[in-house]
Amino acid sequence: MSAELKPQKTAKTAPAWWTAFRAGWERMMQKRWIMPALIALGFVLSFAIPQFGLLDAYVQLVLMYVGINIILTASLNLVNGYMGEFSVGHAGFMAVGAYISAVLTVMVLPPALSPWLFPLVVIAGGIGAGLVGLIVAVPSFRTRGDYLAIVTLALNMIVKSAIENIDVIGGPRGIPGVDKLTTLPWVFFWTVLTIWVIRNFIYSNYGRGVLAIREDEIASELMSVNTRQTKLMAFVISSFFAGVAGALFAHLLQFISPRVFDILKSTDVLIMVYLGGIGSLAGSILGATIYTVLLEVLRPLGMWRMVLMPLMLVLLMLFRPRGIMGLRELRWFIPGVDLMAITRWRKKKEVQHDSPAGN
Amino acid sequence: MTALLEIEHLTHYFGGLCAVSDFNLSLETGELVGIIGPNGAGKTTIFNLITGIYKASKGSIRLEGSQLIGLKPNFITGMGIARTFQNIRLFKDLTVLDNVRIAFYGQAQVSMFAALAGLPSNRREEERISDRAMDLLAIFKLDGLAGEYSKNLPYGQQRRLEIARALATQPKLLLLDEPAAGMNPNEIIQLMEFIRWIRKDFNLTIILIEHQMRLVMGICERLKVLDFGATIAEGLPVEIQNNPRVLEAYLGQGVE
């Protein structure tokens, strides 16, 4: 009742610069060629930067971490944001990918060949992680929410202690001396591929099933969504790309040990997902970039960094609980066929009405 | 000719509580049957058993001769049974168009690879599904709201959208769970017209659960009355109206 008694807020006219900015933004969003152009430009830059030393080695390293974190964030967002499950063991899948790929390049493949076979090594890491994801998908048929969180948490721990107890792969000492095969172009390539595949998935028939599960699992089953198939796909795709990120990570860090892939690493990814925004690819990119860069920029603060970052998260959860982009998407990431679905249908109807053959 | 839906001796227990006991129903194609009864009589449980959300303790449910018990809900929906819910269960944070498109999940012809790689075949299928969903929305006069989040729709339109979504699965049999809940007498008359119309236009057989006697008596050809899981009466609406056991279930026993 009090709301009715309050004096109505007079509609404020937006400042001129804001109106201009909105209009410019709107025009830019409608240009469908910008996204492919940006990707092409990024590709050229990813080759040019290391070649001509446009940025110093440290900045390049940070850029590669940003890319890897985007892959991790987008893949976890598929399960946590789009499907609405709560998986907290993403580092476990990452570890599987990292170890499979590192074992391949360090122990199995001849050193001369490994740079050439690196893409295959990364894919192998992804497939290994994907198979583990398959195992996680099964309990997710039965449990949801908190229970699935515990299952994935347990998986993270199992993977970590399993690696610690296998002496062939170094046990707790890890694998040192991994070749630095991860380069800026490769990171860029895999980042683009991840975003592209997840985008295709989300805006397909299967992806709508994923969204339906988030909204109402029972209702989605009754609307003919094969929830088992959908969950299986989402988990496998998500863990596949976590494995890919792990493989890239291992060949960037050049040293992996089980400790790298503990719960804290999983928490990092979770933070990036919820910072950037659940159910949004643009959000995943934003979240991963902001978090990674801020951690580096705030490095001089030392211990205070770990006070400031969580504080930022608390504030974010208070004011934007779904993250910066929460459930919204930049139009550039939405396929044209989906974006234009309604408009195209209207146009088609108009044509049918206008044609004299109709009726 | 076999019946469209044949339910025999359907019994279901929740722990020790018997929610439905020995329920029988034979439904011919095109019929409109109502299930009525006081709160907690087991009406919605019957819908949950038919659609596969619960697995019946005993009995059989056959659609055109094939057994439904033990099948997964999405499979049963694919066989031609769709339903709406007592408390509206739309996908709230999705658009009206997406709500309907999701119901085409089982009919979409697209391989996983084509979907992930964004092949032209996936694109064509997406266009086809979107167009069919929009056509359906247009029939229900919701096409103007296709881009709106379904949670932003007013109540009556949410009800309509739920029926549109159910029809998108191409059902033969539609189960309506209290479609008139929260409607005023005027809206109920409109709803009656609406149900008659979709029944004719979509060639539906309908089972209706309802409390609103005005609606039930107005359109149902046959009624089943449940109380505490047991069928206490069945027959034409006129017969039910004067059945002493029904009056007793609804109003209680008279004082001698």
Coordinates of C-alpha atoms in Angstrom, one line a residue:
Chain A
M1 CA 0.0 0.0 0.0
S2 CA 2.8 2.3 0.8
A3 CA 4.0 2.0 -2.7
E4 CA 0.7 3.5 -3.9
L5 CA 1.0 6.4 -1.6
K6 CA 4.4 7.4 -2.6
P7 CA 4.5 10.3 -5.1
Q8 CA 5.1 9.1 -8.6
K9 CA 8.6 9.6 -9.8
T10 CA 8.6 12.0 -12.7
A11 CA 10.1 10.5 -15.7
K12 CA 13.6 11.9 -16.0
T13 CA 14.9 12.7 -19.4
A14 CA 18.1 10.9 -20.0
P15 CA 21.2 13.1 -20.6
A16 CA 22.0 13.7 -24.2
W17 CA 25.3 11.8 -24.1
W18 CA 23.5 8.7 -22.9
T19 CA 20.8 8.9 -25.6
A20 CA 23.6 9.3 -28.2
F21 CA 25.5 6.4 -26.7
R22 CA 22.4 4.1 -26.7
A23 CA 21.7 5.0 -30.3
G24 CA 25.3 4.3 -31.3
W25 CA 25.3 1.0 -29.4
E26 CA 22.0 0.0 -31.0
R27 CA 23.4 0.7 -34.5
M28 CA 26.6 -1.2 -33.7
M29 CA 24.8 -4.3 -32.3
Q30 CA 22.8 -4.5 -35.6
K31 CA 25.9 -4.9 -37.7
R32 CA 26.3 -8.6 -38.0
W33 CA 29.7 -8.4 -39.7
I34 CA 31.5 -6.9 -36.7
M35 CA 31.8 -10.2 -34.9
P36 CA 33.5 -12.1 -37.7
A37 CA 35.7 -9.1 -38.4
L38 CA 36.7 -9.0 -34.7
I39 CA 37.6 -12.7 -34.8
A40 CA 39.6 -12.3 -38.0
L41 CA 41.4 -9.3 -36.5
G42 CA 42.1 -11.2 -33.3
F43 CA 43.6 -14.0 -35.3
V44 CA 45.9 -11.7 -37.1
L45 CA 46.9 -10.0 -33.9
S46 CA 47.5 -13.4 -32.1
F47 CA 50.1 -14.2 -34.7
A48 CA 51.5 -10.7 -35.0
I49 CA 51.9 -10.0 -31.3
P50 CA 54.5 -12.7 -30.5
Q51 CA 56.1 -12.4 -34.0
F52 CA 56.9 -8.7 -33.8
G53 CA 57.0 -8.5 -30.0
L54 CA 54.1 -5.9 -29.9
L55 CA 53.5 -6.7 -26.3
D56 CA 56.0 -7.8 -23.7
A57 CA 56.2 -11.4 -22.6
Y58 CA 54.3 -10.9 -19.4
V59 CA 51.3 -9.2 -21.0
Q60 CA 51.2 -12.1 -23.6
L61 CA 51.2 -14.6 -20.7
V62 CA 48.3 -12.8 -19.1
L63 CA 46.4 -12.7 -22.4
M64 CA 46.9 -16.5 -22.7
Y65 CA 45.6 -17.0 -19.2
V66 CA 42.6 -14.8 -20.0
G67 CA 41.9 -17.1 -23.0
I68 CA 42.2 -20.3 -21.0
N69 CA 40.0 -18.8 -18.3
I70 CA 37.4 -17.9 -20.9
I71 CA 37.3 -21.5 -22.0
L72 CA 36.9 -22.7 -18.4
T73 CA 34.2 -20.1 -17.6
A74 CA 32.1 -20.6 -20.8
S75 CA 32.2 -24.4 -20.3
L76 CA 31.2 -24.2 -16.7
N77 CA 28.5 -21.7 -17.5
L78 CA 26.9 -24.3 -19.8
V79 CA 26.2 -26.5 -16.8
N80 CA 25.8 -23.9 -14.0
G81 CA 24.3 -21.0 -15.9
Y82 CA 22.3 -22.4 -18.8
M83 CA 21.3 -25.7 -17.2
G84 CA 21.0 -24.4 -13.7
E85 CA 22.8 -27.3 -12.1
F86 CA 25.6 -26.5 -9.5
S87 CA 28.8 -28.2 -10.5
V88 CA 31.7 -27.1 -8.3
G89 CA 34.5 -29.5 -9.5
H90 CA 35.5 -28.0 -12.8
A91 CA 39.2 -28.2 -11.9
G92 CA 38.9 -32.0 -11.7
F93 CA 38.0 -32.1 -15.5
M94 CA 40.8 -29.7 -16.1
A95 CA 43.3 -31.9 -14.3
V96 CA 42.3 -34.9 -16.4
G97 CA 42.9 -32.9 -19.6
A98 CA 46.1 -31.5 -18.3
Y99 CA 47.6 -34.8 -17.2
I100 CA 46.5 -36.8 -20.3
S101 CA 48.1 -34.1 -22.6
A102 CA 51.2 -33.7 -20.5
V103 CA 51.8 -37.5 -20.3
L104 CA 51.4 -37.6 -24.1
T105 CA 53.9 -34.9 -24.9
V106 CA 56.4 -35.7 -22.1
M107 CA 56.3 -39.5 -22.0
V108 CA 54.7 -40.9 -25.1
L109 CA 55.3 -38.8 -28.1
P110 CA 58.8 -38.1 -29.5
P111 CA 59.7 -34.5 -28.6
A112 CA 60.3 -33.6 -32.2
L113 CA 56.7 -34.5 -33.1
S114 CA 54.8 -33.0 -30.2
P115 CA 54.6 -29.4 -31.6
W116 CA 53.0 -30.8 -34.7
L117 CA 50.7 -33.1 -32.9
F118 CA 49.8 -30.5 -30.3
P119 CA 46.2 -30.0 -31.6
L120 CA 45.6 -33.7 -31.3
V121 CA 47.1 -33.8 -27.9
V122 CA 44.7 -31.1 -26.8
I123 CA 41.8 -33.0 -28.3
A124 CA 42.9 -36.1 -26.5
G125 CA 42.9 -34.2 -23.2
G126 CA 39.4 -33.0 -24.0
I127 CA 38.1 -36.4 -24.8
G128 CA 39.6 -37.8 -21.6
A129 CA 37.9 -35.1 -19.6
G130 CA 34.7 -35.6 -21.6
L131 CA 34.6 -39.3 -20.6
V132 CA 34.9 -38.3 -16.9
G133 CA 32.1 -35.9 -17.5
L134 CA 30.0 -38.8 -18.7
I135 CA 30.5 -40.4 -15.3
V136 CA 29.3 -37.2 -13.6
A137 CA 26.3 -37.0 -15.9
V138 CA 24.9 -40.2 -14.5
P139 CA 24.3 -39.0 -10.9
S140 CA 23.0 -35.8 -12.3
F141 CA 20.0 -37.7 -13.6
R142 CA 19.0 -38.4 -10.0
T143 CA 20.3 -35.5 -8.0
R144 CA 20.1 -31.8 -8.4
G145 CA 21.3 -28.6 -6.7
D146 CA 23.2 -29.2 -3.5
Y147 CA 23.5 -32.9 -4.0
L148 CA 25.1 -32.6 -7.4
A149 CA 27.4 -30.0 -5.9
I150 CA 28.6 -32.6 -3.4
V151 CA 29.0 -35.2 -6.2
T152 CA 31.2 -32.9 -8.3
L153 CA 33.1 -31.7 -5.2
A154 CA 33.9 -35.4 -4.5
L155 CA 34.9 -35.9 -8.1
N156 CA 37.4 -33.1 -7.9
M157 CA 38.9 -34.7 -4.8
I158 CA 38.9 -38.1 -6.3
V159 CA 40.7 -37.0 -9.4
K160 CA 43.3 -35.1 -7.3
S161 CA 44.0 -37.9 -4.9
A162 CA 44.0 -40.5 -7.7
I163 CA 46.7 -38.5 -9.5
E164 CA 48.7 -38.1 -6.2
N165 CA 48.7 -41.9 -5.8
I166 CA 49.8 -42.9 -9.4
D167 CA 53.6 -42.9 -9.3
V168 CA 54.0 -43.3 -13.0
I169 CA 52.8 -39.8 -13.6
G170 CA 54.8 -38.3 -10.8
G171 CA 52.4 -38.7 -7.9
P172 CA 52.3 -35.6 -5.7
R173 CA 55.4 -34.2 -7.3
G174 CA 53.6 -33.7 -10.6
I175 CA 55.1 -33.6 -14.1
P176 CA 58.0 -31.1 -14.5
G177 CA 59.5 -30.1 -17.8
V178 CA 56.4 -29.9 -20.0
D179 CA 57.2 -28.3 -23.3
K180 CA 55.8 -24.8 -23.8
L181 CA 53.6 -25.6 -26.7
T182 CA 50.7 -23.3 -25.9
T183 CA 51.0 -20.2 -28.0
L184 CA 48.8 -17.1 -28.4
P185 CA 47.3 -18.3 -31.7
W186 CA 46.4 -21.6 -30.3
V187 CA 44.8 -20.1 -27.2
F188 CA 42.9 -17.7 -29.4
F189 CA 41.8 -20.6 -31.7
W190 CA 40.5 -22.8 -28.9
T191 CA 38.8 -19.9 -27.2
V192 CA 36.9 -19.0 -30.4
L193 CA 36.1 -22.6 -31.0
T194 CA 34.7 -23.1 -27.5
I195 CA 32.5 -20.1 -27.6
W196 CA 31.3 -21.0 -31.1
V197 CA 30.4 -24.6 -30.3
I198 CA 28.7 -23.7 -27.0
R199 CA 26.8 -21.0 -28.8
N200 CA 25.6 -23.4 -31.5
F201 CA 24.6 -25.9 -28.9
I202 CA 22.7 -23.4 -26.8
Y203 CA 20.7 -22.0 -29.7
S204 CA 19.8 -25.4 -31.1
N205 CA 17.0 -27.7 -30.3
Y206 CA 19.2 -29.5 -27.7
G207 CA 20.2 -26.2 -26.1
R208 CA 16.5 -25.2 -25.6
G209 CA 16.2 -28.5 -23.7
V210 CA 19.1 -27.4 -21.5
L211 CA 17.3 -24.1 -20.7
A212 CA 14.0 -25.9 -20.1
I213 CA 15.7 -28.1 -17.5
R214 CA 16.9 -25.0 -15.7
E215 CA 13.4 -23.5 -15.7
D216 CA 11.4 -26.6 -14.8
E217 CA 12.7 -30.1 -15.2
I218 CA 9.4 -32.0 -14.8
A219 CA 7.6 -29.7 -17.1
S220 CA 10.4 -30.0 -19.7
E221 CA 10.1 -33.8 -19.6
L222 CA 6.4 -33.5 -20.2
M223 CA 7.1 -31.2 -23.1
S224 CA 9.0 -34.1 -24.8
V225 CA 12.5 -33.0 -23.8
N226 CA 14.8 -36.0 -23.4
T227 CA 16.4 -34.7 -20.2
R228 CA 18.9 -37.6 -20.0
Q229 CA 20.2 -37.0 -23.4
T230 CA 20.4 -33.3 -22.9
K231 CA 22.2 -33.5 -19.5
L232 CA 24.6 -36.0 -20.9
M233 CA 25.4 -33.7 -23.8
A234 CA 25.8 -30.6 -21.6
F235 CA 28.1 -32.4 -19.1
V236 CA 30.2 -34.0 -21.8
I237 CA 30.6 -30.7 -23.8
S238 CA 31.4 -28.8 -20.6
S239 CA 34.0 -31.2 -19.4
F240 CA 35.5 -31.7 -22.8
F241 CA 36.3 -28.0 -23.0
A242 CA 37.5 -28.0 -19.4
G243 CA 39.9 -30.7 -20.5
V244 CA 41.0 -28.6 -23.5
A245 CA 41.7 -25.7 -21.1
G246 CA 43.6 -28.1 -18.9
A247 CA 45.8 -29.2 -21.8
L248 CA 46.5 -25.6 -22.8
F249 CA 47.2 -24.7 -19.2
A250 CA 49.7 -27.6 -18.7
H251 CA 51.7 -26.6 -21.8
L252 CA 51.7 -22.9 -20.7
L253 CA 52.7 -23.4 -17.1
Q254 CA 55.2 -26.1 -18.1
F255 CA 54.8 -27.8 -14.8
I256 CA 51.7 -29.5 -13.4
S257 CA 51.1 -31.1 -10.0
P258 CA 47.9 -32.3 -8.4
R259 CA 47.9 -29.3 -6.1
V260 CA 47.2 -26.9 -9.0
F261 CA 43.9 -28.5 -9.6
D262 CA 42.4 -28.3 -6.1
I263 CA 39.1 -26.9 -5.0
L264 CA 40.5 -23.4 -5.0
K265 CA 41.0 -23.6 -8.8
S266 CA 37.4 -24.8 -9.1
T267 CA 36.3 -21.9 -7.0
D268 CA 38.2 -19.4 -9.2
V269 CA 36.1 -20.7 -12.2
L270 CA 32.9 -20.4 -10.2
I271 CA 33.7 -16.9 -9.3
M272 CA 34.3 -16.0 -13.0
V273 CA 31.0 -17.5 -14.0
Y274 CA 29.0 -15.7 -11.4
L275 CA 30.9 -12.5 -11.8
G276 CA 30.4 -12.4 -15.6
G277 CA 26.8 -13.6 -15.4
I278 CA 25.1 -16.9 -15.6
G279 CA 23.6 -18.1 -18.9
S280 CA 25.6 -15.6 -21.0
L281 CA 28.6 -16.1 -23.3
A282 CA 29.4 -12.4 -23.3
G283 CA 29.2 -12.6 -19.5
S284 CA 31.7 -15.5 -19.5
I285 CA 34.2 -13.6 -21.6
L286 CA 33.7 -10.5 -19.4
G287 CA 33.9 -12.4 -16.1
A288 CA 37.0 -14.3 -17.1
T289 CA 38.7 -11.2 -18.4
I290 CA 37.9 -8.9 -15.5
Y291 CA 38.9 -11.5 -12.9
T292 CA 42.1 -12.5 -14.5
V293 CA 43.2 -9.0 -15.3
L294 CA 42.2 -7.6 -11.9
L295 CA 44.2 -10.3 -10.1
E296 CA 47.2 -9.3 -12.1
V297 CA 46.7 -5.5 -11.7
L298 CA 46.1 -5.8 -8.0
R299 CA 49.3 -7.9 -7.5
P300 CA 51.2 -5.0 -5.8
L301 CA 48.6 -5.0 -3.0
G302 CA 49.9 -8.4 -1.9
M303 CA 47.6 -10.0 0.7
W304 CA 45.0 -7.2 0.4
R305 CA 44.2 -8.5 -3.0
M306 CA 42.5 -11.5 -1.4
V307 CA 40.4 -9.1 0.7
L308 CA 39.5 -6.8 -2.1
M309 CA 38.4 -9.5 -4.6
P310 CA 36.0 -11.3 -2.3
L311 CA 34.6 -8.0 -1.2
M312 CA 33.9 -7.2 -4.8
L313 CA 32.0 -10.5 -5.1
V314 CA 29.9 -9.8 -2.0
L315 CA 28.9 -6.5 -3.4
L316 CA 28.2 -8.0 -6.8
M317 CA 25.9 -10.7 -5.2
L318 CA 24.1 -8.0 -3.3
F319 CA 23.4 -5.8 -6.2
R320 CA 23.5 -8.1 -9.2
P321 CA 23.0 -11.7 -8.0
R322 CA 23.0 -13.1 -11.5
G323 CA 26.3 -11.4 -12.4
I324 CA 27.1 -8.6 -14.8
M325 CA 25.3 -10.0 -17.8
G326 CA 23.0 -12.5 -15.9
L327 CA 20.8 -14.3 -18.4
R328 CA 21.3 -11.6 -21.1
E329 CA 23.3 -12.0 -24.2
L330 CA 25.1 -9.6 -26.5
R331 CA 23.3 -9.7 -29.8
W332 CA 26.5 -10.5 -31.6
F333 CA 26.6 -13.9 -30.0
I334 CA 23.0 -14.9 -31.0
P335 CA 22.7 -16.7 -34.3
G336 CA 20.8 -14.7 -36.9
V337 CA 18.3 -17.5 -37.4
D338 CA 17.3 -17.2 -33.7
L339 CA 17.5 -13.4 -33.6
M340 CA 15.3 -12.9 -36.6
A341 CA 12.8 -15.8 -36.0
I342 CA 9.9 -13.5 -35.2
T343 CA 10.6 -10.8 -37.8
R344 CA 11.2 -13.4 -40.5
W345 CA 7.9 -15.1 -39.7
R346 CA 6.0 -11.7 -39.8
K347 CA 7.6 -10.9 -43.2
K348 CA 6.5 -14.2 -44.6
K349 CA 3.0 -13.7 -43.4
E350 CA 2.8 -10.3 -45.0
V351 CA 4.0 -11.7 -48.3
Q352 CA 1.3 -14.3 -48.1
H353 CA -1.3 -11.7 -47.3
D354 CA -0.3 -9.4 -50.1
S355 CA -0.1 -12.0 -52.8
P356 CA -3.3 -12.1 -54.8
A357 CA -3.1 -15.9 -55.0
G358 CA -3.7 -16.1 -51.3
N359 CA -7.1 -16.7 -49.8
Chain B
M1 CA -12.2 -50.7 -32.5
T2 CA -9.8 -50.4 -29.5
A3 CA -10.2 -47.4 -27.2
L4 CA -7.7 -44.6 -27.4
L5 CA -6.9 -44.8 -23.7
E6 CA -7.6 -47.8 -21.6
I7 CA -6.9 -47.6 -17.9
E8 CA -7.5 -50.8 -15.9
H9 CA -7.3 -51.3 -12.1
L10 CA -4.9 -48.4 -11.7
T11 CA -3.7 -48.3 -8.1
H12 CA -1.0 -46.1 -6.6
Y13 CA 0.3 -45.9 -3.1
F14 CA 2.4 -43.1 -1.5
G15 CA 4.0 -45.1 1.3
G16 CA 1.0 -46.6 3.1
L17 CA -1.4 -44.0 1.7
C18 CA -3.6 -45.2 -1.1
A19 CA -3.8 -42.2 -3.4
V20 CA -5.6 -43.9 -6.3
S21 CA -7.4 -47.3 -5.9
D22 CA -8.7 -49.4 -8.7
F23 CA -9.3 -46.6 -11.2
N24 CA -10.8 -47.7 -14.6
L25 CA -11.4 -45.6 -17.6
S26 CA -11.9 -46.4 -21.2
L27 CA -11.7 -43.4 -23.6
E28 CA -12.9 -43.4 -27.2
T29 CA -11.3 -41.0 -29.7
G30 CA -12.9 -37.6 -29.5
E31 CA -14.5 -37.9 -26.1
L32 CA -14.4 -35.3 -23.4
V33 CA -14.4 -36.8 -20.0
G34 CA -14.3 -34.9 -16.7
I35 CA -12.7 -36.1 -13.5
I36 CA -14.1 -34.3 -10.4
G37 CA -13.8 -34.7 -6.7
P38 CA -12.9 -32.9 -3.5
N39 CA -9.3 -31.7 -2.8
G40 CA -6.9 -34.6 -2.3
A41 CA -9.1 -37.1 -4.0
G42 CA -6.3 -38.2 -6.3
K43 CA -7.2 -36.5 -9.5
T44 CA -3.9 -34.9 -10.3
T45 CA -2.2 -38.2 -9.2
I46 CA -4.0 -39.9 -12.1
F47 CA -2.6 -37.4 -14.5
N48 CA 0.9 -37.9 -13.0
L49 CA 0.5 -41.6 -13.5
I50 CA -0.7 -41.4 -17.1
T51 CA 2.1 -39.0 -18.0
G52 CA 4.8 -41.1 -16.3
I53 CA 5.9 -38.8 -13.5
Y54 CA 4.9 -41.5 -11.1
K55 CA 5.1 -45.2 -11.8
A56 CA 1.9 -46.9 -10.9
S57 CA 2.0 -49.5 -8.1
K58 CA -0.6 -51.7 -9.9
G59 CA -2.7 -51.7 -13.0
S60 CA -2.3 -50.9 -16.6
I61 CA -2.5 -47.8 -18.8
R62 CA -2.7 -48.4 -22.5
L63 CA -2.6 -45.8 -25.3
E64 CA -3.9 -47.3 -28.5
G65 CA -3.0 -50.7 -27.2
S66 CA 0.6 -50.0 -26.0
Q67 CA 1.5 -50.1 -22.4
L68 CA 2.6 -46.8 -20.9
I69 CA 3.6 -47.9 -17.3
G70 CA 7.3 -47.7 -16.9
L71 CA 8.0 -45.4 -19.9
K72 CA 9.8 -42.1 -19.4
P73 CA 7.5 -39.0 -19.5
N74 CA 9.2 -37.5 -22.6
F75 CA 8.5 -40.8 -24.4
I76 CA 4.9 -40.8 -23.4
T77 CA 4.5 -37.2 -24.5
G78 CA 6.0 -38.3 -27.8
M79 CA 3.4 -41.0 -28.1
G80 CA 0.7 -38.3 -28.1
I81 CA -0.3 -37.3 -24.6
A82 CA 0.1 -33.7 -23.5
R83 CA -0.9 -31.9 -20.3
T84 CA -1.2 -28.6 -18.6
F85 CA -0.7 -28.0 -14.9
Q86 CA -2.9 -27.0 -12.0
N87 CA -0.4 -24.3 -11.0
I88 CA 0.9 -22.9 -14.2
R89 CA 4.4 -24.3 -15.0
L90 CA 5.7 -22.2 -17.8
F91 CA 9.4 -21.7 -18.4
K92 CA 9.3 -18.3 -16.8
D93 CA 12.7 -16.8 -17.8
L94 CA 12.3 -17.8 -21.4
T95 CA 10.4 -16.0 -24.1
V96 CA 6.9 -17.0 -25.2
L97 CA 8.4 -18.3 -28.5
D98 CA 11.0 -20.4 -26.7
N99 CA 8.3 -21.9 -24.4
V100 CA 6.5 -23.3 -27.5
R101 CA 9.7 -24.2 -29.4
I102 CA 10.8 -26.4 -26.5
A103 CA 7.7 -28.5 -27.0
F104 CA 9.0 -29.4 -30.5
Y105 CA 12.0 -31.0 -29.0
G106 CA 10.8 -34.6 -29.6
Q107 CA 9.9 -33.8 -33.2
A108 CA 13.0 -32.0 -34.3
Q109 CA 15.0 -33.8 -36.9
V110 CA 18.6 -32.7 -36.3
S111 CA 21.7 -34.6 -35.4
M112 CA 23.9 -33.7 -32.5
F113 CA 26.8 -33.0 -34.8
A114 CA 24.8 -30.7 -37.1
A115 CA 23.6 -28.8 -34.0
L116 CA 27.1 -28.3 -32.6
A117 CA 28.7 -27.4 -35.9
G118 CA 25.8 -25.1 -36.9
L119 CA 25.4 -26.8 -40.2
P120 CA 22.8 -25.6 -42.7
S121 CA 20.5 -28.6 -41.9
N122 CA 20.4 -27.3 -38.3
R123 CA 19.5 -23.8 -39.6
R124 CA 16.7 -25.1 -41.7
E125 CA 15.3 -27.1 -38.9
E126 CA 15.5 -24.1 -36.6
E127 CA 13.5 -22.0 -39.1
R128 CA 11.0 -24.7 -39.5
I129 CA 10.4 -25.1 -35.8
S130 CA 10.3 -21.3 -35.2
D131 CA 7.7 -20.9 -38.0
R132 CA 5.5 -23.7 -36.7
A133 CA 5.8 -22.3 -33.2
M134 CA 4.8 -18.9 -34.5
D135 CA 1.9 -20.3 -36.5
L136 CA 0.6 -22.0 -33.3
L137 CA 1.1 -18.8 -31.3
A138 CA -0.9 -16.9 -34.0
I139 CA -3.8 -19.3 -33.6
F140 CA -3.8 -18.5 -29.9
K141 CA -3.4 -14.8 -30.6
L142 CA -0.1 -14.7 -28.8
D143 CA 2.1 -14.0 -31.7
G144 CA 2.3 -10.3 -30.8
L145 CA 3.9 -11.3 -27.5
A146 CA 6.3 -13.9 -28.9
G147 CA 9.4 -12.0 -27.8
E148 CA 8.1 -11.3 -24.3
Y149 CA 9.3 -13.3 -21.2
S150 CA 6.5 -15.7 -20.3
K151 CA 6.5 -14.5 -16.7
N152 CA 5.5 -11.1 -17.8
L153 CA 2.2 -12.3 -19.4
P154 CA -1.1 -11.7 -17.5
Y155 CA -2.7 -14.8 -15.9
G156 CA -5.2 -15.6 -18.6
Q157 CA -2.6 -15.4 -21.4
Q158 CA -0.3 -17.7 -19.4
R159 CA -3.0 -20.3 -19.2
R160 CA -3.5 -20.0 -23.0
L161 CA 0.2 -20.2 -23.6
E162 CA 0.4 -23.4 -21.5
I163 CA -2.3 -25.0 -23.7
A164 CA -0.5 -23.8 -26.8
R165 CA 2.7 -25.3 -25.5
A166 CA 1.0 -28.6 -24.8
L167 CA -0.5 -28.6 -28.3
A168 CA 2.9 -28.1 -29.9
T169 CA 3.8 -31.6 -28.9
Q170 CA 1.1 -32.8 -31.3
P171 CA -1.0 -34.7 -28.9
K172 CA -4.0 -37.0 -29.5
L173 CA -5.0 -36.9 -25.9
L174 CA -4.9 -33.6 -23.9
L175 CA -5.0 -33.6 -20.1
L176 CA -6.2 -30.3 -18.6
D177 CA -5.6 -29.9 -14.9
E178 CA -8.0 -27.3 -13.5
P179 CA -7.8 -24.9 -16.5
A180 CA -10.4 -22.6 -14.9
A181 CA -8.6 -22.1 -11.6
G182 CA -8.7 -18.5 -10.6
M183 CA -11.2 -17.5 -13.4
N184 CA -14.4 -15.5 -13.0
P185 CA -17.7 -16.8 -14.4
N186 CA -17.3 -14.7 -17.6
E187 CA -13.8 -16.1 -18.2
I188 CA -15.1 -19.6 -17.6
I189 CA -17.7 -19.2 -20.4
Q190 CA -14.9 -18.1 -22.7
L191 CA -12.8 -21.0 -21.6
M192 CA -15.6 -23.4 -22.4
E193 CA -15.9 -22.1 -25.9
F194 CA -12.1 -22.2 -26.2
I195 CA -11.9 -25.9 -25.1
R196 CA -14.7 -26.9 -27.5
W197 CA -12.9 -25.1 -30.3
I198 CA -9.4 -26.6 -29.7
R199 CA -11.0 -30.0 -29.4
K200 CA -12.6 -29.7 -32.8
D201 CA -9.7 -27.9 -34.5
F202 CA -6.9 -30.2 -33.2
N203 CA -9.0 -33.4 -33.2
L204 CA -8.4 -33.9 -29.5
T205 CA -9.6 -36.3 -26.9
I206 CA -9.7 -34.5 -23.6
I207 CA -9.6 -35.4 -20.0
L208 CA -10.5 -32.5 -17.7
I209 CA -9.9 -32.1 -14.0
E210 CA -12.0 -29.4 -12.6
H211 CA -13.6 -27.9 -9.5
Q212 CA -15.8 -25.4 -11.3
M213 CA -19.1 -27.2 -11.7
R214 CA -20.2 -24.7 -14.2
L215 CA -17.4 -25.7 -16.6
V216 CA -17.6 -29.4 -16.0
M217 CA -21.4 -29.6 -16.4
G218 CA -21.2 -27.4 -19.4
I219 CA -18.9 -29.3 -21.6
C220 CA -18.1 -32.8 -20.3
E221 CA -19.9 -35.7 -21.9
R222 CA -19.1 -38.1 -19.1
L223 CA -17.9 -37.7 -15.5
K224 CA -16.0 -39.6 -13.0
V225 CA -16.1 -38.7 -9.4
L226 CA -13.3 -39.5 -7.1
D227 CA -13.1 -39.4 -3.3
F228 CA -10.1 -40.6 -1.3
G229 CA -8.7 -42.3 -4.4
A230 CA -11.8 -44.4 -5.0
T231 CA -14.3 -43.9 -7.9
I232 CA -17.6 -43.2 -6.2
A233 CA -19.7 -42.4 -9.2
E234 CA -19.6 -42.1 -12.9
G235 CA -22.0 -41.2 -15.7
L236 CA -23.7 -38.3 -17.4
P237 CA -23.4 -34.9 -15.8
V238 CA -27.1 -34.8 -15.0
E239 CA -26.9 -38.2 -13.2
I240 CA -23.9 -37.1 -11.2
Q241 CA -25.6 -33.9 -10.1
N242 CA -28.2 -35.8 -8.2
N243 CA -26.1 -38.7 -7.0
P244 CA -26.3 -38.8 -3.2
R245 CA -22.8 -40.2 -2.8
V246 CA -21.4 -37.3 -4.7
L247 CA -23.3 -34.8 -2.7
E248 CA -22.1 -36.5 0.4
A249 CA -18.4 -36.3 -0.7
Y250 CA -18.7 -32.6 -1.5
L251 CA -21.0 -31.4 1.2
G252 CA -20.8 -34.0 3.9
Q253 CA -23.4 -36.2 5.3
G254 CA -26.8 -34.7 6.3
V255 CA -27.8 -34.7 9.9
E256 CA -30.6 -37.1 10.7

